[in-house]
Short mmCIF file of C-alpha atoms in Angstrom, two decimals:
data_model
loop_
_atom_site.label_atom_id
_atom_site.label_comp_id
_atom_site.label_asym_id
_atom_site.label_seq_id
_atom_site.Cartn_x
_atom_site.Cartn_y
_atom_site.Cartn_z
CA LYS A 172 7.14 -7.48 8.46
CA MET A 173 3.68 -6.16 8.22
CA THR A 174 1.97 -9.26 10.07
CA GLY A 175 2.83 -11.65 12.16
CA HIS A 176 4.02 -12.30 15.73
CA LEU A 177 6.02 -14.05 18.41
CA LEU A 178 4.37 -16.45 21.03
CA VAL A 179 5.85 -17.85 24.13
CA GLY A 180 4.55 -20.57 26.31
CA GLN A 181 5.27 -24.09 27.73
CA TRP A 182 5.78 -27.33 26.71
CA LYS A 183 6.14 -30.82 27.56
CA ILE A 184 7.56 -33.73 25.67
CA GLU A 185 6.29 -37.18 25.61
CA LYS A 186 7.98 -39.86 22.65
CA SER A 187 9.11 -36.68 20.96
CA LYS A 188 5.97 -35.20 20.47
CA VAL A 189 4.55 -31.89 21.74
CA LYS A 190 1.79 -32.84 24.37
CA SER A 191 1.01 -29.65 25.68
CA LEU A 192 0.98 -25.95 24.02
CA SER A 193 0.12 -22.74 25.41
CA PRO A 194 -3.28 -21.39 24.50
CA GLY A 195 -2.19 -18.73 21.94
CA LEU A 196 0.48 -21.71 20.32
CA LEU A 197 -2.28 -24.39 20.14
CA GLU A 198 -4.83 -22.24 18.28
CA GLU A 199 -2.54 -20.80 15.62
CA LYS A 200 -0.98 -24.85 15.31
CA VAL A 201 -4.32 -26.09 14.28
CA ASN A 202 -4.57 -23.30 12.15
CA GLY A 203 -1.16 -23.53 10.48
CA TYR A 204 -0.14 -19.92 11.24
CA ILE A 205 2.88 -21.12 13.09
CA HIS A 206 5.97 -21.75 10.99
CA LEU A 207 8.67 -22.23 13.52
CA ILE A 208 8.85 -23.37 17.15
CA PHE A 209 11.84 -22.92 19.19
CA TYR A 210 12.31 -25.03 22.37
CA LEU A 211 14.04 -23.31 25.27
CA ASP A 212 16.36 -24.86 27.88
CA ASP A 213 14.20 -23.41 30.58
CA GLY A 214 11.14 -25.34 29.26
CA SER A 215 9.80 -22.59 27.15
CA MET A 216 8.85 -22.49 23.82
CA MET A 217 8.80 -19.78 21.67
CA GLY A 218 6.74 -19.75 18.35
CA PHE A 219 6.90 -17.78 15.04
CA SER A 220 3.64 -16.79 13.82
CA ASP A 221 3.22 -15.43 9.91
CA LEU A 222 -0.18 -15.82 8.43
CA ARG A 223 0.77 -13.53 5.15
CA LYS A 224 4.38 -15.28 5.02
CA PHE A 225 6.11 -11.95 4.73
CA ALA A 226 8.56 -12.45 7.31
CA LYS A 227 11.88 -14.48 7.43
CA VAL A 228 14.43 -15.98 10.17
CA LEU A 229 18.01 -15.45 10.36
CA LEU A 230 20.29 -17.58 12.27
CA GLY A 231 23.48 -17.13 13.75
CA THR A 232 25.59 -15.43 16.51
CA GLU A 233 24.46 -11.77 17.41
CA GLU A 234 27.87 -10.48 15.68
CA GLU A 235 26.79 -12.56 12.40
CA ILE A 236 23.10 -11.18 12.53
CA LYS A 237 23.98 -7.61 13.20
CA ILE A 238 25.99 -7.17 9.94
CA LEU A 239 23.45 -9.15 7.64
CA GLY A 240 21.35 -7.13 5.17
CA ASN A 241 20.07 -3.91 6.52
CA LEU A 242 20.58 -4.51 10.15
CA ASN A 243 23.32 -2.69 10.30
CA LYS A 244 21.87 0.22 9.09
CA LEU A 245 18.95 0.70 11.68
CA GLY A 246 18.78 3.71 13.45
CA PRO A 247 18.66 3.66 17.66
CA GLU A 248 15.98 2.24 19.59
CA PRO A 249 13.20 4.96 20.95
CA LEU A 250 14.01 3.95 24.40
CA ALA A 251 17.48 3.00 24.44
CA LYS A 252 19.18 4.25 27.52
CA ASP A 253 22.30 5.83 25.46
CA PHE A 254 19.50 7.67 22.96
CA ASP A 255 19.08 11.05 24.87
CA LEU A 256 17.73 14.27 23.34
CA LYS A 257 20.89 15.78 21.85
CA LYS A 258 21.38 12.48 19.81
CA PHE A 259 17.84 12.91 19.08
CA LYS A 260 18.08 16.46 18.05
CA SER A 261 21.14 15.37 15.32
CA LEU A 262 19.21 12.97 13.71
CA ILE A 263 16.10 15.00 12.99
CA SER A 264 17.64 18.86 12.77
CA ASN A 265 19.57 18.40 9.64
CA GLU A 266 16.84 16.55 7.52
CA LYS A 267 14.93 18.04 4.85
CA ARG A 268 12.23 15.96 4.54
CA LYS A 269 8.65 16.15 6.19
CA ILE A 270 8.97 15.36 9.89
CA LYS A 271 6.50 12.69 9.27
CA GLN A 272 8.77 10.74 6.84
CA VAL A 273 12.12 11.36 8.93
CA LEU A 274 9.96 9.79 11.70
CA LEU A 275 9.07 6.65 9.47
CA ASP A 276 12.43 6.03 8.26
CA GLN A 277 14.08 3.14 10.33
CA GLU A 278 17.44 4.19 9.72
CA VAL A 279 16.69 7.51 11.65
CA ILE A 280 14.83 6.01 14.51
CA VAL A 281 13.99 2.09 14.61
CA GLY A 282 10.45 0.48 15.13
CA MET A 283 8.50 3.82 14.56
CA GLY A 284 5.19 3.08 12.43
CA ASN A 285 2.83 4.74 11.25
CA ILE A 286 0.21 5.08 14.42
CA TYR A 287 2.77 6.18 16.79
CA ALA A 288 4.60 8.62 14.29
CA ASP A 289 0.79 10.24 14.11
CA GLU A 290 0.29 10.19 18.03
CA ILE A 291 3.83 11.88 18.64
CA LEU A 292 2.97 14.64 16.37
CA TRP A 293 -0.20 15.24 17.59
CA ALA A 294 0.85 15.26 21.38
CA THR A 295 3.56 18.00 20.26
CA LYS A 296 1.01 19.96 18.40
CA ILE A 297 3.29 19.59 15.25
CA HIS A 298 1.67 19.16 11.63
CA PRO A 299 3.16 15.74 9.74
CA GLN A 300 4.38 17.99 6.62
CA ARG A 301 6.59 20.49 8.61
CA VAL A 302 10.24 20.22 7.24
CA ALA A 303 12.18 18.58 10.58
CA SER A 304 14.94 21.06 9.86
CA GLU A 305 12.86 23.99 10.65
CA LEU A 306 11.59 22.59 14.03
CA LYS A 307 12.94 24.64 16.98
CA ASP A 308 14.93 23.16 19.77
CA GLN A 309 11.63 23.73 22.04
CA GLU A 310 9.83 21.72 19.62
CA LEU A 311 12.28 18.66 19.31
CA ALA A 312 12.75 18.39 23.00
CA LYS A 313 8.92 18.23 23.37
CA MET A 314 9.06 15.74 20.52
CA TYR A 315 11.46 13.62 22.34
CA SER A 316 9.84 13.60 25.72
CA ASN A 317 6.75 12.65 24.27
CA MET A 318 7.80 9.80 21.92
CA ARG A 319 9.49 8.03 24.80
CA ALA A 320 6.27 8.58 26.93
CA ILE A 321 4.24 7.24 24.22
CA PHE A 322 6.30 4.52 23.67
CA VAL A 323 6.26 3.05 27.26
CA GLU A 324 2.62 3.59 27.57
CA ALA A 325 2.31 1.55 24.54
CA ILE A 326 4.60 -1.32 25.92
CA LYS A 327 2.49 -0.87 29.29
CA PHE A 328 -0.73 -1.89 27.08
CA ARG A 329 1.16 -4.36 25.06
CA GLY A 330 0.98 -2.53 21.94
CA THR A 331 -1.64 -1.58 19.33
CA SER A 332 -3.66 -4.16 17.63
CA THR A 333 -5.48 -3.21 14.69
CA SER A 334 -5.24 -6.76 12.53
CA ASP A 335 -3.55 -9.35 14.08
CA PHE A 336 -0.78 -8.29 16.25
CA ARG A 337 -0.73 -9.92 19.74
CA HIS A 338 1.38 -10.00 22.85
CA PRO A 339 3.76 -13.03 23.04
CA SER A 340 1.47 -14.32 25.81
CA GLY A 341 -1.12 -14.53 22.97
CA GLN A 342 -3.45 -11.50 24.37
CA PRO A 343 -4.30 -8.33 21.76
CA GLY A 344 -2.71 -5.33 22.45
CA SER A 345 -5.45 -2.72 23.71
CA TYR A 346 -3.37 0.70 23.29
CA ALA A 347 -5.83 1.19 20.60
CA LYS A 348 -8.19 2.53 23.19
CA MET A 349 -5.56 5.19 23.90
CA LEU A 350 -5.13 6.60 20.37
CA LYS A 351 -5.82 10.32 19.99
CA VAL A 352 -5.39 10.63 16.63
CA TYR A 353 -4.51 7.33 14.36
CA GLN A 354 -7.75 6.67 12.56
CA ARG A 355 -9.78 8.95 13.62
CA GLU A 356 -10.25 11.23 10.60
CA GLY A 357 -13.57 13.04 10.66
CA GLU A 358 -13.88 12.93 14.43
CA GLY A 359 -13.25 15.65 16.95
CA CYS A 360 -9.70 16.39 18.07
CA TYR A 361 -9.48 15.71 21.79
CA ARG A 362 -8.15 19.06 22.23
CA CYS A 363 -9.87 21.78 20.26
CA ARG A 364 -12.79 19.64 18.78
CA ALA A 365 -11.68 20.08 15.02
CA LEU A 366 -12.21 17.54 12.93
CA ILE A 367 -9.54 15.40 12.29
CA GLN A 368 -8.06 14.87 9.00
CA ARG A 369 -6.17 12.12 6.69
CA ILE A 370 -3.54 13.20 4.02
CA LYS A 371 -1.41 11.18 2.15
CA ILE A 372 2.39 11.90 2.27
CA GLY A 373 4.54 9.79 0.09
CA SER A 374 2.92 6.46 0.31
CA ARG A 375 1.61 6.87 3.69
CA SER A 376 -1.54 8.33 5.30
CA ALA A 377 -1.06 11.01 7.83
CA HIS A 378 -3.79 11.94 10.76
CA PHE A 379 -3.57 15.39 11.95
CA CYS A 380 -5.55 18.13 13.63
CA PRO A 381 -5.52 21.01 11.14
CA GLN A 382 -6.25 23.80 14.02
CA CYS A 383 -3.61 23.06 16.98
CA GLN A 384 -0.88 20.81 14.98
CA ILE A 385 0.79 23.77 13.00
#
């Protein structure tokens, strides 16, 4: 949930004991953060780390898992091949909520958190308090394009490590160096040099440029 990650590495078995762990897994196993390890047929292993113990593990077939809890209500993946502009517009254009709230709703689009919602809105020059249904077609098209481009770039840099997030290899994500607006309150906008502001929308923070996001 809010913290934790999966780590992937190699393993060796000798007398039913793990004798060799990848550096990331070894470090966390010593610290007691690894709560579950899957030993895979190809000789690799996948460790589940959760420092704050917020997460849960569900075991079953793909069909069984997809109908459990709220999983069957999740929206489409931002980079799914069948998630085209038309589908994106259909999800956003009828929403009466603020666009920032819509982007964070996992039943609308899955996997978009506070960081990427702020970055997408900044790139599209849209204020986070705009009502989603009032956005023009060209704004939605630009937002869709920016959303996909930003997620592709974030994956390339292994995500954004602001606390304990790590790539499955154990490396921290470095996309934080690329952020244009998130957690830059009081700093100059990279486009117009106006000072970035932060407001609360619902219970979440929103970072934006008051001059070029309208």
